[in-house]
CSV table of C-alpha atoms and ligand atoms in Angstrom, one decimal:
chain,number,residue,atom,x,y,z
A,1,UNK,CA,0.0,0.0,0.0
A,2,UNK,CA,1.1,3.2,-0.8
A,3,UNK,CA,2.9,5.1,2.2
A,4,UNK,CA,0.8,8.1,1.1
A,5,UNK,CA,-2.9,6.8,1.6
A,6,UNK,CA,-2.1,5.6,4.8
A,7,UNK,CA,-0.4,8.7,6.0
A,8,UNK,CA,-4.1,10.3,4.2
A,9,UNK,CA,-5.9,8.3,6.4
A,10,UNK,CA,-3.9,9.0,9.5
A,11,UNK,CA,-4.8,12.7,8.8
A,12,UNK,CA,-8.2,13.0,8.1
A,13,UNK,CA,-9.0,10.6,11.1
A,14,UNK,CA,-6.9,13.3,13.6
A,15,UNK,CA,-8.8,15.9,11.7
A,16,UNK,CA,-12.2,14.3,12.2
A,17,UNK,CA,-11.2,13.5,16.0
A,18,UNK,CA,-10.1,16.9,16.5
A,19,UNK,CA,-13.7,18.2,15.5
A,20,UNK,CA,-16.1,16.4,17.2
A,21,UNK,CA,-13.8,16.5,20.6
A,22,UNK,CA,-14.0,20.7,19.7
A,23,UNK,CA,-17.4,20.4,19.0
A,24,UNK,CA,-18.2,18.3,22.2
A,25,UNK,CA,-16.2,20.4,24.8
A,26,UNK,CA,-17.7,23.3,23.5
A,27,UNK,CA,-21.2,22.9,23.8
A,28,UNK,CA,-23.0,22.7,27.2
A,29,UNK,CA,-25.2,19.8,26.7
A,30,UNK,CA,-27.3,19.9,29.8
A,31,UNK,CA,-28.9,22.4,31.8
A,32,UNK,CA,-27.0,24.0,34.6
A,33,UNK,CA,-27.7,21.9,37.9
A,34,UNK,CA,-29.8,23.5,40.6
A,35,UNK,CA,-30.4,20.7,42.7
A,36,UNK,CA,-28.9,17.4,44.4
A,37,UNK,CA,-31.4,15.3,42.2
A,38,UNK,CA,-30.0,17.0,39.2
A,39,UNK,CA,-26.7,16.8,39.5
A,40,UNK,CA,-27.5,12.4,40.3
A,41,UNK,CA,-29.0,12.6,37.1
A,42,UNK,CA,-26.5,14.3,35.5
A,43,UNK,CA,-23.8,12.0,36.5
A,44,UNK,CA,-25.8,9.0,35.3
A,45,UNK,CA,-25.9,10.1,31.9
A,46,UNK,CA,-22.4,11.3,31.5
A,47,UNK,CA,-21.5,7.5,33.1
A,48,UNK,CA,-24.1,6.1,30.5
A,49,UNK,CA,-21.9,8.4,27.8
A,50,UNK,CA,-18.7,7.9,28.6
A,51,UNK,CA,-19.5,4.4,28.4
A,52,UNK,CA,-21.1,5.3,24.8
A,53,UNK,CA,-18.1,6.8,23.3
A,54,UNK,CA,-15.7,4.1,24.3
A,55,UNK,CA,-17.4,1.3,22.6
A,56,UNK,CA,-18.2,3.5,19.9
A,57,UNK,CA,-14.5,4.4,19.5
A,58,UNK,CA,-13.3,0.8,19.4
A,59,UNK,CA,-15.6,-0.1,16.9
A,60,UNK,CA,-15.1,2.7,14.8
A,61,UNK,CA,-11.2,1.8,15.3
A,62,UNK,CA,-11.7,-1.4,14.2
A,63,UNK,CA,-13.8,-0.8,11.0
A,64,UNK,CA,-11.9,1.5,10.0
A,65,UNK,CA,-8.7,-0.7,10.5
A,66,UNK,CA,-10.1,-3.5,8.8
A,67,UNK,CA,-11.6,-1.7,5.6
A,68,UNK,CA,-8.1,-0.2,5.0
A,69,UNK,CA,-6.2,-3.8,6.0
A,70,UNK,CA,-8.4,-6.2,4.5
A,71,UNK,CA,-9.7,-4.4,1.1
A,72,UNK,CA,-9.4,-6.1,-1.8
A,73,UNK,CA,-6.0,-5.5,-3.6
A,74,UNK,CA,-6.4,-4.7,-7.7
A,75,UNK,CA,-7.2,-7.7,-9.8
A,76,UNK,CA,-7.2,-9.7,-6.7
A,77,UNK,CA,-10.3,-11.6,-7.6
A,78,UNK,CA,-9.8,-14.3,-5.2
A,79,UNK,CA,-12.8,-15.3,-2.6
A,80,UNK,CA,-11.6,-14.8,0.9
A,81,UNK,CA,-9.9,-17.6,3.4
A,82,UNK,CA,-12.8,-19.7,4.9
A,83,UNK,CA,-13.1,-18.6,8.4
A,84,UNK,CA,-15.6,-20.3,10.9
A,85,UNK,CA,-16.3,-17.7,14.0
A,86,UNK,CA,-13.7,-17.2,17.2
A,87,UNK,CA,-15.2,-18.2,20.5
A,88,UNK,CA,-12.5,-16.5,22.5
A,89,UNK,CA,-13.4,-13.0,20.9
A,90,UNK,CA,-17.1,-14.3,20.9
A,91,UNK,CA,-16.6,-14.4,24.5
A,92,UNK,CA,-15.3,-11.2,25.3
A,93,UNK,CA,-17.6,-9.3,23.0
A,94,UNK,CA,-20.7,-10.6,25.0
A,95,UNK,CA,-19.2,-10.4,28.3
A,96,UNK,CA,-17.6,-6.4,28.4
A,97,UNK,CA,-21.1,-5.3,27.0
A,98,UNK,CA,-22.9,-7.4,29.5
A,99,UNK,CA,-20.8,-5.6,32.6
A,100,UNK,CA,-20.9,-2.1,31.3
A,101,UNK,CA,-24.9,-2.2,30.8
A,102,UNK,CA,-25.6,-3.9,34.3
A,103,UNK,CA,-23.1,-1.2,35.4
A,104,UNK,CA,-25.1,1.5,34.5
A,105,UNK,CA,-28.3,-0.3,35.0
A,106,UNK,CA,-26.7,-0.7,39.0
A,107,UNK,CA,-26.1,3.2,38.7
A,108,UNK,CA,-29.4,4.2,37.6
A,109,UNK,CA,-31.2,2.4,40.4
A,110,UNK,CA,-29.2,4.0,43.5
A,111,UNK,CA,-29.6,7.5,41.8
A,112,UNK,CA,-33.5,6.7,41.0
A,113,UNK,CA,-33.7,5.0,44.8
A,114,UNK,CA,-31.2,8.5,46.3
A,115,UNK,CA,-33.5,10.9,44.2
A,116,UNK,CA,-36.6,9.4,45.5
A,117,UNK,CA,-35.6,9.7,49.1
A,118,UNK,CA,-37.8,13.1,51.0
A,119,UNK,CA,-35.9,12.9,54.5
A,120,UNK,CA,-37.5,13.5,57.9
A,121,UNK,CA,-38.7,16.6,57.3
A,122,UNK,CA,-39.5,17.8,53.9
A,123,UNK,CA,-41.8,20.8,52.5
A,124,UNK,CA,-44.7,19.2,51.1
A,125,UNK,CA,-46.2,21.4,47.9
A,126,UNK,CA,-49.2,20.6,46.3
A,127,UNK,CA,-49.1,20.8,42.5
A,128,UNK,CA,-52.3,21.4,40.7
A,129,UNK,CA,-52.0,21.7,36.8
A,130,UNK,CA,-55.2,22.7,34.9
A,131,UNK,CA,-55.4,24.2,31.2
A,132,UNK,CA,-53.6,26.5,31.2
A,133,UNK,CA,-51.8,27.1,34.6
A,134,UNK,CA,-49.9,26.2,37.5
A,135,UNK,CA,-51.1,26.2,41.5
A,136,UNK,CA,-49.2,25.8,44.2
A,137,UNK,CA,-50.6,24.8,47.8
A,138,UNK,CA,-48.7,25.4,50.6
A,139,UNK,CA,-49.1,23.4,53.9
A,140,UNK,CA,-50.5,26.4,55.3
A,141,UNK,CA,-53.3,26.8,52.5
A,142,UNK,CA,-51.8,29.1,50.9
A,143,UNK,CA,-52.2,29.0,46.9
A,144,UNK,CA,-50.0,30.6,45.0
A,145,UNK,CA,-49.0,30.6,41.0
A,146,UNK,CA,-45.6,30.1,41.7
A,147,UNK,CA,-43.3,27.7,43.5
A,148,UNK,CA,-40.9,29.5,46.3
A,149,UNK,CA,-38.7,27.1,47.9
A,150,UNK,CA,-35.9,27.1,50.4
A,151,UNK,CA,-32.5,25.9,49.2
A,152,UNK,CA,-31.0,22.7,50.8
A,153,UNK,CA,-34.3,21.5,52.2
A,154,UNK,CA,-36.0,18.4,50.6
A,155,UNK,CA,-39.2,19.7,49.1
A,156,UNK,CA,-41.8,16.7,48.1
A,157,UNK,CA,-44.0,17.7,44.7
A,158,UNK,CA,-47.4,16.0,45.2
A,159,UNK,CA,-48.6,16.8,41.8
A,160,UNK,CA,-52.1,15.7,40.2
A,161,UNK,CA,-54.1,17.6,37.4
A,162,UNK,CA,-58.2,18.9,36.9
A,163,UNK,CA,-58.5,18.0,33.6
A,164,UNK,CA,-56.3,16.3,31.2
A,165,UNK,CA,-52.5,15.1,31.5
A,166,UNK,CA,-50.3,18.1,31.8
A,167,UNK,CA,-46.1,17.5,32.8
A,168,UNK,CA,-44.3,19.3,35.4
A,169,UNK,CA,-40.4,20.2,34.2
A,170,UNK,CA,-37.6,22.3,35.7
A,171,UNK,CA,-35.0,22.1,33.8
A,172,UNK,CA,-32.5,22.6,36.0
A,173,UNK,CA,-33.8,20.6,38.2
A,174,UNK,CA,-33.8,17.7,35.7
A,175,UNK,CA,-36.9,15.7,36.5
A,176,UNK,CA,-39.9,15.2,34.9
A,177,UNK,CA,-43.2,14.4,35.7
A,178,UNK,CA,-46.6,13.8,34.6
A,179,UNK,CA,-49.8,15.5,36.2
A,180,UNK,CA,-52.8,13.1,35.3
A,181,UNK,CA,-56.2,13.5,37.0
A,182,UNK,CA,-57.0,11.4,39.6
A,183,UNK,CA,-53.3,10.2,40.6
A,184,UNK,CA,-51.1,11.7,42.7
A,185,UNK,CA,-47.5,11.2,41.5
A,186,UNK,CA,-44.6,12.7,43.7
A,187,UNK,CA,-41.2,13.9,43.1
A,188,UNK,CA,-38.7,15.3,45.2
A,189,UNK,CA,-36.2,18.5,44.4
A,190,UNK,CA,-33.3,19.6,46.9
A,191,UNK,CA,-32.3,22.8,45.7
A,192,UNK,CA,-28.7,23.3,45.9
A,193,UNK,CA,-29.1,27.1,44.0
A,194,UNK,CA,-30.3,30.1,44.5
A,195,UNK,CA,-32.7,31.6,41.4
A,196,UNK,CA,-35.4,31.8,39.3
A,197,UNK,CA,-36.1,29.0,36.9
A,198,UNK,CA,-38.7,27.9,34.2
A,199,UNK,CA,-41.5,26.3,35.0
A,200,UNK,CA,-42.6,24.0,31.9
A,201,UNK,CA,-45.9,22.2,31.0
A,202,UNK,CA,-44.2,19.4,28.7
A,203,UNK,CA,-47.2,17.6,27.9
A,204,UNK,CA,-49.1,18.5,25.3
A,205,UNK,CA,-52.3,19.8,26.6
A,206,UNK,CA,-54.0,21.8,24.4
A,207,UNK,CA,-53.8,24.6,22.6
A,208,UNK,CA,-52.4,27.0,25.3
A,209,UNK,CA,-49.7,24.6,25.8
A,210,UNK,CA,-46.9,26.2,25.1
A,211,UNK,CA,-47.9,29.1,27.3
A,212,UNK,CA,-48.8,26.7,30.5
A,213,UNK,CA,-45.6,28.4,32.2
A,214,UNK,CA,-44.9,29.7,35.6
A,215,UNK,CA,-41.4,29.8,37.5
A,216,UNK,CA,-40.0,28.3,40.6
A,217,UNK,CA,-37.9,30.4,43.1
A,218,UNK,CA,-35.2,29.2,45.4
A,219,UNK,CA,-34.6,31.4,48.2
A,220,UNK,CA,-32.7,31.1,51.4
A,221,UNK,CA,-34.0,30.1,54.6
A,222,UNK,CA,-34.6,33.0,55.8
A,223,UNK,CA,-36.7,34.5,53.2
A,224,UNK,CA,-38.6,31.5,53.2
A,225,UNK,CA,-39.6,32.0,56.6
A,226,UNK,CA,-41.0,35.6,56.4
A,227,UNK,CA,-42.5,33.9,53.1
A,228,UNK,CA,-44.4,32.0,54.7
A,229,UNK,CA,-45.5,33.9,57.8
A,230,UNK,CA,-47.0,36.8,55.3
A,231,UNK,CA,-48.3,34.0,53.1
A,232,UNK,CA,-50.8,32.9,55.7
A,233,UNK,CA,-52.3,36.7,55.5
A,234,UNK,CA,-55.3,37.0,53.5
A,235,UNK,CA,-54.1,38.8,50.2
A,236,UNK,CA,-56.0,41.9,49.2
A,237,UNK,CA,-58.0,41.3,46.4
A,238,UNK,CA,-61.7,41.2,45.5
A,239,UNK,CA,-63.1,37.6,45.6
A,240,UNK,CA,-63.5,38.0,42.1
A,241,UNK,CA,-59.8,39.0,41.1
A,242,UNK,CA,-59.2,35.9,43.7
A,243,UNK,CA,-61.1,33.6,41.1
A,244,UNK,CA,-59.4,35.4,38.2
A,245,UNK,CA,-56.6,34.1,39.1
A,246,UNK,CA,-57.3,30.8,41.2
A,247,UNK,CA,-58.8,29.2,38.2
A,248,UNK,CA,-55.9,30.6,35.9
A,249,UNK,CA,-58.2,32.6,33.5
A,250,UNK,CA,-54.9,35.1,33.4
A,251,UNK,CA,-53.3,32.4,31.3
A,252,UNK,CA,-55.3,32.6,28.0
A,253,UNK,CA,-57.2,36.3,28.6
A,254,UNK,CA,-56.0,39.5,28.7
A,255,UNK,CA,-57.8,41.9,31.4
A,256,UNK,CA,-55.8,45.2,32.4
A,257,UNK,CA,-57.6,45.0,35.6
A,258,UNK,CA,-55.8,41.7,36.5
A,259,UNK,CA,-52.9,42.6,34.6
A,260,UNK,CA,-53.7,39.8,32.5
A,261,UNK,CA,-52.1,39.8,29.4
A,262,UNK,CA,-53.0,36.2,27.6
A,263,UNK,CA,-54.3,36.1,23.4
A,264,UNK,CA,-55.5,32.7,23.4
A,265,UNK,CA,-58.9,33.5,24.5
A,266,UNK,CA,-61.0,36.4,23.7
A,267,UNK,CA,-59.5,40.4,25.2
A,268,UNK,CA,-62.0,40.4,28.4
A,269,UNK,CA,-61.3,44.1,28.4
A,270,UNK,CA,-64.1,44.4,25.4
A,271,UNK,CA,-66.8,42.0,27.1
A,272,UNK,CA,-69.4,45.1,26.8
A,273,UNK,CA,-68.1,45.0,23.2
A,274,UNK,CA,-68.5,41.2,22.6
A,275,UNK,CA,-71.8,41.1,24.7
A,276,UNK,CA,-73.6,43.5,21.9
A,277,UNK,CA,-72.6,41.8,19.0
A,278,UNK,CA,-73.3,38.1,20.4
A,279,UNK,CA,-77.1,39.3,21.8
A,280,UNK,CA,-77.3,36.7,24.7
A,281,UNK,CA,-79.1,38.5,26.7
A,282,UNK,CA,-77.3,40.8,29.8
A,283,UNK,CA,-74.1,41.3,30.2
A,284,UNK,CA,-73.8,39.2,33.4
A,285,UNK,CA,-75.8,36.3,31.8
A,286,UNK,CA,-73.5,36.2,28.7
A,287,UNK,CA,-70.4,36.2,30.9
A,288,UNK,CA,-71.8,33.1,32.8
A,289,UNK,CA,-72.6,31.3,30.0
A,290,UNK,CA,-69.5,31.9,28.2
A,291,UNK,CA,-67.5,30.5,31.4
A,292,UNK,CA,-69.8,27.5,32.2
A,293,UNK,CA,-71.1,27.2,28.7
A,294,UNK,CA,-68.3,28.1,26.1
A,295,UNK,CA,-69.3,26.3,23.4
A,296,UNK,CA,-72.5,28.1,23.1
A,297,UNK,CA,-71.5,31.1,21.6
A,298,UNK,CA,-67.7,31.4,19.9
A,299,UNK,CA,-66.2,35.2,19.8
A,300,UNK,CA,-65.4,35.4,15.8
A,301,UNK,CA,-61.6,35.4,15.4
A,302,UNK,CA,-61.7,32.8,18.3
A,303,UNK,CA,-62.1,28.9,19.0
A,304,UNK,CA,-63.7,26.6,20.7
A,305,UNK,CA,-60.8,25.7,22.9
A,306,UNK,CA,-61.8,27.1,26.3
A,307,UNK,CA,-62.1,24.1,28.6
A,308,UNK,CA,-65.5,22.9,29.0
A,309,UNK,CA,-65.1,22.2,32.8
A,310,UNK,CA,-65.1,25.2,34.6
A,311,UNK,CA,-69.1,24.8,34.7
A,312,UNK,CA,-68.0,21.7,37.7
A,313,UNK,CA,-65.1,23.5,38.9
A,314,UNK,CA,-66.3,26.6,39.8
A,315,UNK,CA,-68.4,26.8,43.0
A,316,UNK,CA,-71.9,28.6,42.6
A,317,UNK,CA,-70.8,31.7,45.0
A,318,UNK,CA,-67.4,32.2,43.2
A,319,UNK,CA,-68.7,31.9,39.7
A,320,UNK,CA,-71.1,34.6,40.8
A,321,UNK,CA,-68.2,36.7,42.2
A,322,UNK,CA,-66.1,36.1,39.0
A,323,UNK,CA,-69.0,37.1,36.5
A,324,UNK,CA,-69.6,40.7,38.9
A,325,UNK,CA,-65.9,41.3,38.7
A,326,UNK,CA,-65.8,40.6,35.0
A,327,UNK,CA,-69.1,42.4,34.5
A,328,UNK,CA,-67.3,45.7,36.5
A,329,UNK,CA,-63.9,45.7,34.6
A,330,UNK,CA,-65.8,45.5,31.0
A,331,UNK,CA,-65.3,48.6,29.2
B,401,CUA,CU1,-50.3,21.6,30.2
B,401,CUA,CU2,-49.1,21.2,28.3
């Protein structure tokens, strides 16, 4: 073989080794961690990689070897020598693949089993996901649409959904998991950073998925505590702003008197508006029946896509505090 096509070889394969270790030092691949459970994860899947690029390496190595050592020479139209297996190297190749998966599969169970563990004393936060929005209960009742937690305490997600399957993701906190009605599926995060982060809806829900989206907040102790001794006092807001936001109608509706600022659903600003042109009798009786009814009358330039449930959710005295509220901020 000529000297020079091997020394070719030799120099594109540097070349090409040279680029994808560039490529994959320079590029942060995951998230930045902002919890212990994270970080687990994190290590299980740079294990499960490094792992990855070893075998890959050797077989590449020895393609490439053996497509260069063993081609076929010109006019050598000869068949091969008859070979019949190795059970030595058959050996080998079933045993080192055999150890490295139960390796990682011996890995991923004492993260999953560490990442699973709440302590003695963790914060228990109730996670509510509805179309199109995030609540947050508090052992002291509180509600918010946010998540505030202390760093370096264990804080248990219970999290369960009203309508259909929604997904709860942090990024940086790596984990996801899925809010389905009726089942009450837990996670735990120990947040190891101070920060605000992303909170994701990573289950296709609907069509105000993409804006199902609230954040999570890790403050220190301290903060926490005066957190949650003014969380327990009553919020000043009108029982219908309270509604307003309780059952999320922020998320998809803009209303300046909320500071609501959603384009999914009709501008609730121009209810008087929308009220003339749909003739369904008073304004108060077209606002109910557009929450507990929606699919009665469609605003044009709108769809069908407000959930059909709020008719159940909504108690009788709070739906009548909502539609006042509404009925007073129309303009
Ligand atoms: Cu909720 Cu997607």
């Amino acid at each position: 073989m000529r000297r020079g096509a091997v020394i070719q070889l030799a120099v594109f394969a540097i070349i090409a080794a040279a680029i994808c270790t560039v490529v994959a030092l320079a590029i942060p691949w995951l998230p930045m961690s902002a919890s212990k459970e994270a970080t687990r994860i994190h290590f299980v899947y740079w294990f499960t990689t490094v792992i990855a690029i070893g075998v890959f390496s050797v077989v590449a190595s020895a393609i490439a070897y053996s497509v260069w050592k063993f081609r076929a020479r010109p006019d050598d139209d000869s068949d091969g020598p008859p070979i019949h297996g190795h059970t030595k190297l058959e050996i080998w190749w079933t045993a080192i693949p055999a150890v490295l998966v139960t390796a990682i599969s011996i890995v991923s169970a004492i993260v999953l089993a560490q990442n699973s563990h709440a302590g003695s004393n963790p914060l228990k936060v109730g996670v509510l996901a509805r179309q199109f929005a995030w609540e947050f209960t508090y052992p002291n009742g509180q509600k918010l649409g946010y998540l505030e937690i202390p760093i370096n305490r264990h804080v248990q997600l219970d999290i369960t959904s009203t309508d259909v399957i929604h997904s709860f993701w942090v990024p940086q906190f790596s984990q996801k998991q899925d809010a389905v009605p009726g089942a009450h599926n837990k996670i735990v995060i120990t947040p190891t950073r101070l920060g605000t982060y992303p909170v994701i809806c990573t289950e296709l829900c609907g069509l105000g998925h993409s804006l199902m989206r609230s954040y999570a907040k890790v403050v220190s102790p301290t903060e926490f505590a005066s957190f949650m001794k003014n969380a327990g006092k009553p919020v000043k807001q009108s029982p219908g702003e309270a509604a307003f936001d309780h059952f999320g109608c922020n998320s998809c509706h803009t209303l300046s008197a909320a500071n609501a600022t959603g384009t999914i659903g009709p501008d609730l600003d121009k209810l008087k508006q929308y009220a003339a042109q749909a003739h369904r009798g008073t304004l108060e009786a077209f606002i109910k029946e557009s929450i507990v009814n929606p699919g009665v009358y469609i605003q044009p330039g709108y769809q069908d896509q407000m959930p059909h449930t709020f008719g159940q959710q909504i108690p009788a005295s709070q739906l009548t505090q909502l539609v006042q509220y509404l009925a007073q901020n129309a303009k």
